[in-house]
Tab-separated table of C-alpha atoms in Angstrom:
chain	number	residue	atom	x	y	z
A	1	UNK	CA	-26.710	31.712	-41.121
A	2	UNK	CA	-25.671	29.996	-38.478
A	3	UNK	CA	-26.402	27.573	-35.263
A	4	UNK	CA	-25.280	26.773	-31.809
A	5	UNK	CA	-25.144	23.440	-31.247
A	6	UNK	CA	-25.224	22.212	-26.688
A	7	UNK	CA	-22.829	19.288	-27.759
A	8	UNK	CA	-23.864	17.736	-23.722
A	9	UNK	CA	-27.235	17.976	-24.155
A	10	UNK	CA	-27.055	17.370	-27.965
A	11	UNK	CA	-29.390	19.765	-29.010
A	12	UNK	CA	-29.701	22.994	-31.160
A	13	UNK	CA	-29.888	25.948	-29.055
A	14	UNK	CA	-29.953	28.730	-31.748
A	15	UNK	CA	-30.860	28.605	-35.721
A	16	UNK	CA	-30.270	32.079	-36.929
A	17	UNK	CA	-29.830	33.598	-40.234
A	18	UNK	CA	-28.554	36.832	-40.685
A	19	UNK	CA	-29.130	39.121	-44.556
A	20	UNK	CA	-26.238	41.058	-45.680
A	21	UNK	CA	-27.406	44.960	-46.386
A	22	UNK	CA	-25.704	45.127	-49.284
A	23	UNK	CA	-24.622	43.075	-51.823
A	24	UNK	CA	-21.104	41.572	-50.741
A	25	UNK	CA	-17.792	42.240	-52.648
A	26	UNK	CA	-14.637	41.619	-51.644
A	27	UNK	CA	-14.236	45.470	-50.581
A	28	UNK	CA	-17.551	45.297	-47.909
A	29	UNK	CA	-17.129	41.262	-46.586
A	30	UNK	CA	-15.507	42.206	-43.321
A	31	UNK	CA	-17.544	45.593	-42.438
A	32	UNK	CA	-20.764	43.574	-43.288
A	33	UNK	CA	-19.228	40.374	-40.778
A	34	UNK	CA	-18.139	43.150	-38.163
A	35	UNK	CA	-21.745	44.698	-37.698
A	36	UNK	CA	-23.346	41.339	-37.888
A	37	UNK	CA	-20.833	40.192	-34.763
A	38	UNK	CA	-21.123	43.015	-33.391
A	39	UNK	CA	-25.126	43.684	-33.262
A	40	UNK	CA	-26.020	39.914	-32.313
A	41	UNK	CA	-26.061	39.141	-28.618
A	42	UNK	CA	-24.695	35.146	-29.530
A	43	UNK	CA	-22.405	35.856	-31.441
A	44	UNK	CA	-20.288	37.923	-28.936
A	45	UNK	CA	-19.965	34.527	-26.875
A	46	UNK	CA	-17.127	32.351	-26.261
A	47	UNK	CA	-17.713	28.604	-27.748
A	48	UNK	CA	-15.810	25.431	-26.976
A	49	UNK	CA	-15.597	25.384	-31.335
A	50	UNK	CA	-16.324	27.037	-33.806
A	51	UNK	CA	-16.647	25.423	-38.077
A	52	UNK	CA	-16.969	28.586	-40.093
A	53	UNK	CA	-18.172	27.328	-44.067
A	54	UNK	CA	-17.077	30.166	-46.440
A	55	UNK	CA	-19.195	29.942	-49.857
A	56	UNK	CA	-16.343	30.807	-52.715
A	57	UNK	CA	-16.357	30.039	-56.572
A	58	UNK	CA	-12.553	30.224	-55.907
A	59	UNK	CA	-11.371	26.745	-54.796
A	60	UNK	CA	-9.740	23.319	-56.238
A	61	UNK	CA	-9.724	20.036	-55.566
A	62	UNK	CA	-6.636	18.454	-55.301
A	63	UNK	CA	-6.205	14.902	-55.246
A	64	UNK	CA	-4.291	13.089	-52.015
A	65	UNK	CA	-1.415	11.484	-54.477
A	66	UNK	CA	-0.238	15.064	-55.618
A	67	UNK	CA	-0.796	17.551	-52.942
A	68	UNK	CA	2.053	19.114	-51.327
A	69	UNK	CA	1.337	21.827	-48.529
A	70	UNK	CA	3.970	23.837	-49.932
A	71	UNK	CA	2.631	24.644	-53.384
A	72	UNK	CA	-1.521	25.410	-52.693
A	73	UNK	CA	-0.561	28.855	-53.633
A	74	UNK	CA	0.861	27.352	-57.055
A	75	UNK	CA	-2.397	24.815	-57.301
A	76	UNK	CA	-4.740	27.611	-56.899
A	77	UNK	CA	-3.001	29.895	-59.305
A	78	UNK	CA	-3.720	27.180	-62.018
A	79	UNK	CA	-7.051	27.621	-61.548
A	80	UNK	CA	-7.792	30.931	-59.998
A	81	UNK	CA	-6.374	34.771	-59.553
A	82	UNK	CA	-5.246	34.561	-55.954
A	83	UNK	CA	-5.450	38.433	-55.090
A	84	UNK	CA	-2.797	40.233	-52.662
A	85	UNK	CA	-5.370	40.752	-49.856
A	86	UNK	CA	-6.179	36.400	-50.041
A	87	UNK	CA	-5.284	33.513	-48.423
A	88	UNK	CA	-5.865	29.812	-49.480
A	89	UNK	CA	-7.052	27.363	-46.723
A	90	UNK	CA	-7.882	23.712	-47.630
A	91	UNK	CA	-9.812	20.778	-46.213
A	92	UNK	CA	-8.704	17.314	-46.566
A	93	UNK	CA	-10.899	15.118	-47.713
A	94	UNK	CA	-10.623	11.864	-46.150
A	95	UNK	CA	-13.589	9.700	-48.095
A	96	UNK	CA	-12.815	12.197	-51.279
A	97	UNK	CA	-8.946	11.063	-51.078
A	98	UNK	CA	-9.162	14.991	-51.997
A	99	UNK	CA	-8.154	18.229	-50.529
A	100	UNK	CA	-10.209	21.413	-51.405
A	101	UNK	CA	-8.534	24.239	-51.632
A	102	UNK	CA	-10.099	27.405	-51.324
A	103	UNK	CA	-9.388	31.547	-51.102
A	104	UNK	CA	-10.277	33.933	-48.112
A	105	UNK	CA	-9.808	37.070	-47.675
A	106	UNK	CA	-6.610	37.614	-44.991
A	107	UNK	CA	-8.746	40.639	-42.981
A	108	UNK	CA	-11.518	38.409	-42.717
A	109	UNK	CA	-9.646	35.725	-41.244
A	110	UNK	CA	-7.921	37.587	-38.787
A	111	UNK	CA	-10.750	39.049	-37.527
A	112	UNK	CA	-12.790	36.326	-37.621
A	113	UNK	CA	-9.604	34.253	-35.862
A	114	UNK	CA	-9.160	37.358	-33.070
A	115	UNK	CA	-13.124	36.634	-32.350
A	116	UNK	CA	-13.549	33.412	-32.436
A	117	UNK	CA	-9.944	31.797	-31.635
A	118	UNK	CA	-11.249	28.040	-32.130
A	119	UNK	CA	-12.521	28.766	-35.731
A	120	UNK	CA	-11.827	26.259	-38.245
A	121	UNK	CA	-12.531	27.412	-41.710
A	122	UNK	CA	-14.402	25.210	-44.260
A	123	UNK	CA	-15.532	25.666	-48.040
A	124	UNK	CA	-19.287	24.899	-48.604
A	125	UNK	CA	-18.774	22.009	-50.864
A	126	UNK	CA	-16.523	20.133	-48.437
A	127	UNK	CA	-19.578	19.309	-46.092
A	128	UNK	CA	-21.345	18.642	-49.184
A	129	UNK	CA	-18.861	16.076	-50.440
A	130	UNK	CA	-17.915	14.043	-47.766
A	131	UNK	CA	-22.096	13.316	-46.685
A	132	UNK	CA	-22.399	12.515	-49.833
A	133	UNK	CA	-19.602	10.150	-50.123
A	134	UNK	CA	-20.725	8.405	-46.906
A	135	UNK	CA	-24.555	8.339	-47.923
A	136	UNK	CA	-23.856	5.954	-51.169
A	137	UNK	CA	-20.717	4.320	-49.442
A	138	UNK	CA	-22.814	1.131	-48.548
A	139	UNK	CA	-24.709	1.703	-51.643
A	140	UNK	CA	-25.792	-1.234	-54.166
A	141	UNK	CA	-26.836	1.203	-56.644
A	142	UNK	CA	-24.590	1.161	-59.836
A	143	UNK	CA	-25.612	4.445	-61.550
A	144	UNK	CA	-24.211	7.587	-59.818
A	145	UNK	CA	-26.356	9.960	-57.884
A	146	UNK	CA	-26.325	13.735	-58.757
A	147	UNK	CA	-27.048	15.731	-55.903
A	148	UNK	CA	-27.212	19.932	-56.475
A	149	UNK	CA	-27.335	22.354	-53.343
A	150	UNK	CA	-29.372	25.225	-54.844
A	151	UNK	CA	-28.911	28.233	-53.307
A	152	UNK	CA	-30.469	32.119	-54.168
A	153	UNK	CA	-27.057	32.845	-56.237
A	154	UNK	CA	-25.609	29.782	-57.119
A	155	UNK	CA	-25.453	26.047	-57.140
A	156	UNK	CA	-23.411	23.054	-55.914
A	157	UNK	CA	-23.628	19.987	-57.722
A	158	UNK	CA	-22.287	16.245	-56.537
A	159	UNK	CA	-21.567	13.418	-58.753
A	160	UNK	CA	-21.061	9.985	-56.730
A	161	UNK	CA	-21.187	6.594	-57.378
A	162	UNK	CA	-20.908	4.182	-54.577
A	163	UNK	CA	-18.555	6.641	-52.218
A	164	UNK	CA	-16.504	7.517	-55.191
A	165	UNK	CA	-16.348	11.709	-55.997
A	166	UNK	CA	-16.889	11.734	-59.434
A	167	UNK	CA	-17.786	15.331	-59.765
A	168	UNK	CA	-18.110	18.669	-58.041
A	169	UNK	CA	-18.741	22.044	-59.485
A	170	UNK	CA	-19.925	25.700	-58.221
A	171	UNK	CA	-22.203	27.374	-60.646
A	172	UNK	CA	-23.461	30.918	-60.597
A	173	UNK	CA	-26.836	31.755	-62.203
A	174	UNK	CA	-29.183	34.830	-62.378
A	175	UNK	CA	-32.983	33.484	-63.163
């Protein structure tokens, strides 16, 4: 899916959403990404910027006080088989005081950089997280609020308590 926002006018020019053929695996991601670019009139455009949000089981949260740039391979590895072909990104955070780490494929990436050389790269929770961390900010509410992102596949669920990140999960499911 995705939209094109006229940032002057401040006004959504396109809402799209696009259906992979198949059923995506790591082997078919780019060739299904490379005929959706390549058959869709918008998305052969140059844009002033580009926010890409990659949904990925594969990520971690790590906490402002003990991240180090250098080691997100070694923080991912603790939670997560980073494969040859994969490449961690990460978000920081700011109202989290977290930065999400999370695995994409490198072809993708490059293509998807070589196409669209503003991209920034995003994992689908960190949106997630940081609205919900600024909805319940002001809050006077003192029992947390559980928020879950239900998609066909899978789930996202958000534990906060007045702007505090108590909790966030990915969850697969079938029926």
């Amino acid at each position: 899916a995705y939209t094109i926002v006229d940032s002057i006018r401040k006004q959504y020019v396109v809402l799209a959403f696009k259906k992979f053929k198949e059923k995506i695996t790591s082997g078919n991601l780019l060739k299904n990404i490379k005929e959706i670019v390549k058959d869709d009139v918008y998305l052969n455009k140059n844009y002033k910027s580009v926010n890409l949000i990659y949904t990925t089981p594969k990520f971690t949260l790590i906490p402002f006080e003990f991240f180090d740039k250098k080691k997100l391979k070694e923080y991912f590895k603790f939670n997560h088989f980073l494969l040859d072909f994969e490449e961690v990104h990460f978000n920081k955070l700011q109202n989290a005081e977290v930065y999400n780490l999370f695995a994409i494929p490198s072809e993708t990436t490059i293509y998807l950089v070589n196409q669209f050389p503003e991209i920034r790269f995003y994992h689908q929770g960190s949106p997630i997280i940081l609205n919900y961390i600024t909805k319940t900010k002001e809050s006077k509410q003192d029992i947390p609020n559980v928020i879950v992102n239900i998609t066909e596949n899978n789930f996202d669920m958000v534990v906060v308590k007045k702007g505090k990140l108590l909790f966030y999960n990915y969850f697969e499911y079938r029926t």
